[in-house]
Short mmCIF file of C-alpha atoms in Angstrom, two decimals:
data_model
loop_
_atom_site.label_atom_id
_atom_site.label_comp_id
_atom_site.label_asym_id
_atom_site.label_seq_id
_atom_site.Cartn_x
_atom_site.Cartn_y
_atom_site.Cartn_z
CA UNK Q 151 -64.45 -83.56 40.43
CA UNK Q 152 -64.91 -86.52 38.76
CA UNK Q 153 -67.14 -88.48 36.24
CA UNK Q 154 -66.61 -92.45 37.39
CA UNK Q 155 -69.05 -94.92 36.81
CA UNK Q 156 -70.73 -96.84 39.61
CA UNK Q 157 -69.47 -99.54 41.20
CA UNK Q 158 -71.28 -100.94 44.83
CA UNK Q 159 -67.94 -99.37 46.89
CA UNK Q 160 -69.99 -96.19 45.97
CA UNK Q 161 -73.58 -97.43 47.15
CA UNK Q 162 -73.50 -95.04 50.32
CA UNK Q 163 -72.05 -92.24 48.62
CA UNK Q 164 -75.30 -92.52 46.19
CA UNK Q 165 -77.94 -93.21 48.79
CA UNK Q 166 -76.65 -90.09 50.52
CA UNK Q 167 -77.56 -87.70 47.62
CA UNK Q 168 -80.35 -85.37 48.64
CA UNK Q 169 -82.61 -83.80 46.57
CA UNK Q 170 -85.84 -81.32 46.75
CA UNK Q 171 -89.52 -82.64 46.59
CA UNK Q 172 -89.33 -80.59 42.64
CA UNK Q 173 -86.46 -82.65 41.78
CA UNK Q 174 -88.80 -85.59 41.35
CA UNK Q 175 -90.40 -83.93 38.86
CA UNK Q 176 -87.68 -83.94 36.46
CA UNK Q 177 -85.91 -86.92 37.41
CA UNK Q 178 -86.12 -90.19 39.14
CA UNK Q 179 -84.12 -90.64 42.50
CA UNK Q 180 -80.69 -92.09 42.18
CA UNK Q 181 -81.40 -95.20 44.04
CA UNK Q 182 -84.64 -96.12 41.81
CA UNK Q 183 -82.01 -96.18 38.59
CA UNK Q 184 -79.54 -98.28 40.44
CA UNK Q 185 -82.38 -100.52 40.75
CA UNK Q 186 -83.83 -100.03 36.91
CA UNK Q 187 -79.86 -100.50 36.42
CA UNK Q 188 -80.04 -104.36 37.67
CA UNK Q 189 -82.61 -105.37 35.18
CA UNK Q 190 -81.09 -103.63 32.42
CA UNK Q 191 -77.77 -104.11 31.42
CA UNK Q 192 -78.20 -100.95 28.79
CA UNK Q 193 -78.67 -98.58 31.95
CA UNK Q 194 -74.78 -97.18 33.02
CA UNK Q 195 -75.69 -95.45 36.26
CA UNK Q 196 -73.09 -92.62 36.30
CA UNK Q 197 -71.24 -90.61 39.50
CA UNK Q 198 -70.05 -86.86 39.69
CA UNK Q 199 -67.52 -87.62 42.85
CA UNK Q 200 -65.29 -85.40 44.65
CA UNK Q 201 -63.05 -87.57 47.52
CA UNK Q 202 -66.06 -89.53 48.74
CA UNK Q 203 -68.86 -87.27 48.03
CA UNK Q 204 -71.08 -88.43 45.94
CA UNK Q 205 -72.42 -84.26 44.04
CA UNK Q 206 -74.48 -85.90 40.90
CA UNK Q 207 -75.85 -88.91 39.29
CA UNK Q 208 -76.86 -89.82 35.65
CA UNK Q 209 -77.81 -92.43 33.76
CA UNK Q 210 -76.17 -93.70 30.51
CA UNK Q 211 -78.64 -95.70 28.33
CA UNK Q 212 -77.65 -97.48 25.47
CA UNK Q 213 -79.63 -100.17 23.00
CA UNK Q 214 -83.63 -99.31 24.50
CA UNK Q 215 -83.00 -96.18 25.89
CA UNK Q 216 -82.55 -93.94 23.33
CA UNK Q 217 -84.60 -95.76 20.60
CA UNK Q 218 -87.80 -93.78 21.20
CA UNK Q 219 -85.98 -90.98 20.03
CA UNK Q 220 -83.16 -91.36 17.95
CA UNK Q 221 -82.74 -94.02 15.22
CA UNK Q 222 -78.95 -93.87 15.26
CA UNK Q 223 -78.36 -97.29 16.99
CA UNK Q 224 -74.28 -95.39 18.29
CA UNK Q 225 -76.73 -93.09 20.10
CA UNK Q 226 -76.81 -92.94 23.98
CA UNK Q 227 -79.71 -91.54 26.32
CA UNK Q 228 -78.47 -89.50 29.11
CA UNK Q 229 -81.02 -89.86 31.68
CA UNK Q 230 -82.35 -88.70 35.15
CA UNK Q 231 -79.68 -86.07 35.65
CA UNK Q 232 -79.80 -85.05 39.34
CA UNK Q 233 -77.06 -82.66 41.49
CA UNK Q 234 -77.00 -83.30 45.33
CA UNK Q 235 -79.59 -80.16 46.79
CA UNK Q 236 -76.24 -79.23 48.68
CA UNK Q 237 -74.11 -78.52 46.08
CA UNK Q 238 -76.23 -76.67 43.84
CA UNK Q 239 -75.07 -73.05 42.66
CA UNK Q 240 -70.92 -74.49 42.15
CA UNK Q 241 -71.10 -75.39 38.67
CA UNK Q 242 -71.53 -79.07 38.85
CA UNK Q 243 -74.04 -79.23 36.07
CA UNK Q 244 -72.15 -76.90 33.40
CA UNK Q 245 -68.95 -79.16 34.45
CA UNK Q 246 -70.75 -82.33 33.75
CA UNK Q 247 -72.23 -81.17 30.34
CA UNK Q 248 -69.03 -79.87 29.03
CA UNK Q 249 -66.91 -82.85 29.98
CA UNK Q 250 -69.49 -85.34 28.94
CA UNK Q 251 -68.49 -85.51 25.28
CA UNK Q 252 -64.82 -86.67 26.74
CA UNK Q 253 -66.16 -89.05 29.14
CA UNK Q 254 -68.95 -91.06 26.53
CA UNK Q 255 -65.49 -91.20 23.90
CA UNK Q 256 -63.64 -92.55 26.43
CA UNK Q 257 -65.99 -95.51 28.10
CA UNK Q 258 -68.15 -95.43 25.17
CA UNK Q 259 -66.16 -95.33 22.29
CA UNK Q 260 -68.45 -96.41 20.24
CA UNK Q 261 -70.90 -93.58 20.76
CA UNK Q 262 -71.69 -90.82 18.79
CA UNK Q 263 -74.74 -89.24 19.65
CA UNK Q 264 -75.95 -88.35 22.94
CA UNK Q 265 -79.74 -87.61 23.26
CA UNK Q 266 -81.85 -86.41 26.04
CA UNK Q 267 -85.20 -85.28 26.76
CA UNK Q 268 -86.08 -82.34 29.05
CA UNK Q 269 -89.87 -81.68 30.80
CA UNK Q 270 -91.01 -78.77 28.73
CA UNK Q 271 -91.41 -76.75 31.85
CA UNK Q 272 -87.85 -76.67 32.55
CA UNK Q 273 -86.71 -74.18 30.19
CA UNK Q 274 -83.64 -73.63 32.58
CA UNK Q 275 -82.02 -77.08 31.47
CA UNK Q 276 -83.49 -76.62 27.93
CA UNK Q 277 -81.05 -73.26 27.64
CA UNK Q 278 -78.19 -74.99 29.55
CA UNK Q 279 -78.17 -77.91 26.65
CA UNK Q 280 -78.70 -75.43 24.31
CA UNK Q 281 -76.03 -73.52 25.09
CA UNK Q 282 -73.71 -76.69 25.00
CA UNK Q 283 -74.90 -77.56 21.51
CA UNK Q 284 -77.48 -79.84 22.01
CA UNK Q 285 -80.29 -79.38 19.26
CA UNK Q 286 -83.68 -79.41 19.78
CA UNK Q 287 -85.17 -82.46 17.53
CA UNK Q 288 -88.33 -82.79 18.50
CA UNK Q 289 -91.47 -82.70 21.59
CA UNK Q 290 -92.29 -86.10 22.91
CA UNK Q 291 -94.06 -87.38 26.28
CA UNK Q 292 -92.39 -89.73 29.36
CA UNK Q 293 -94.38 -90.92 31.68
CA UNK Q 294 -96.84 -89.12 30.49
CA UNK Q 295 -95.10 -85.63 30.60
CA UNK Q 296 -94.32 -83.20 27.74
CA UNK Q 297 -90.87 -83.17 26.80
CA UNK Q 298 -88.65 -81.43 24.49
CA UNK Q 299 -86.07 -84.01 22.92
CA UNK Q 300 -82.13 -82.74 22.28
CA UNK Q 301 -79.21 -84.40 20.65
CA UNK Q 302 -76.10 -83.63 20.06
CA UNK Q 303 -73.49 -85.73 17.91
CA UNK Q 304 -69.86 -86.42 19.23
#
């Protein structure tokens, strides 16, 4: 496995990520953030690959994105988090947390604080981050929802 970011050779590989109805819940779909992606030049869409198999997709935000909660202007906002519905149960989500820190120093130098919010009913993901050292700083809302806001400094 590996953490790349995009680049349009990986379009397909993206677009052929599929996820449960609940997953929309928590996150928006891959394709919508490529899109949010072309207006914003903050927005890093991010690819979990393995060969040409496109397992999970993230979001970088710099500058606007992780404003609303952090005031550290090194932080980043790791966003709309999703794993392929077929590759669920393998460890692709405890691999991406734990190598993230590596990943953000190396294409991000300049980083030093990843933040992230997580819906307040999804106390799985809240332990997960916990468990990696993120910190819980806070409750906020997006779009409307209740959400518990982590960081954790690099």
């Amino acid at each position: 496995m590996n953490i790349l970011k995009y680049e349009t050779k990986y379009y397909d590989a993206v677009k052929s990520i599929e996820l449960l109805e609940e997953d929309l819940r928590f996150a928006k779909p891959p394709l919508e953030n490529l899109a949010s992606a072309r207006k914003n030049e903050n927005r890093h869409p991010t690819l979990v690959m393995e060969g040409q198999q496109c397992l999970a997709f993230f979001t970088l935000h710099e500058g606007d994105g992780p404003e609303s909660y952090s005031s550290n202007p090194n932080a980043i906002f790791f966003r709309s988090f999703v794993v392929d519905s077929r590759y669920r149960g393998k460890g692709i989500g405890k691999y991406v947390i734990q190598q993230l820190d590596q990943y953000i120093k190396e294409v991000y130098p300049h980083i030093n604080e990843i933040v992230l919010v997580v819906n307040t009913d999804n106390l799985k993901a809240k332990y997960i981050y916990e468990q990696a050292g993120y910190r819980h700083t806070g409750k906020s809302t997006m779009i409307g929802k209740p959400v518990y806001v982590m960081s954790h400094t690099i």
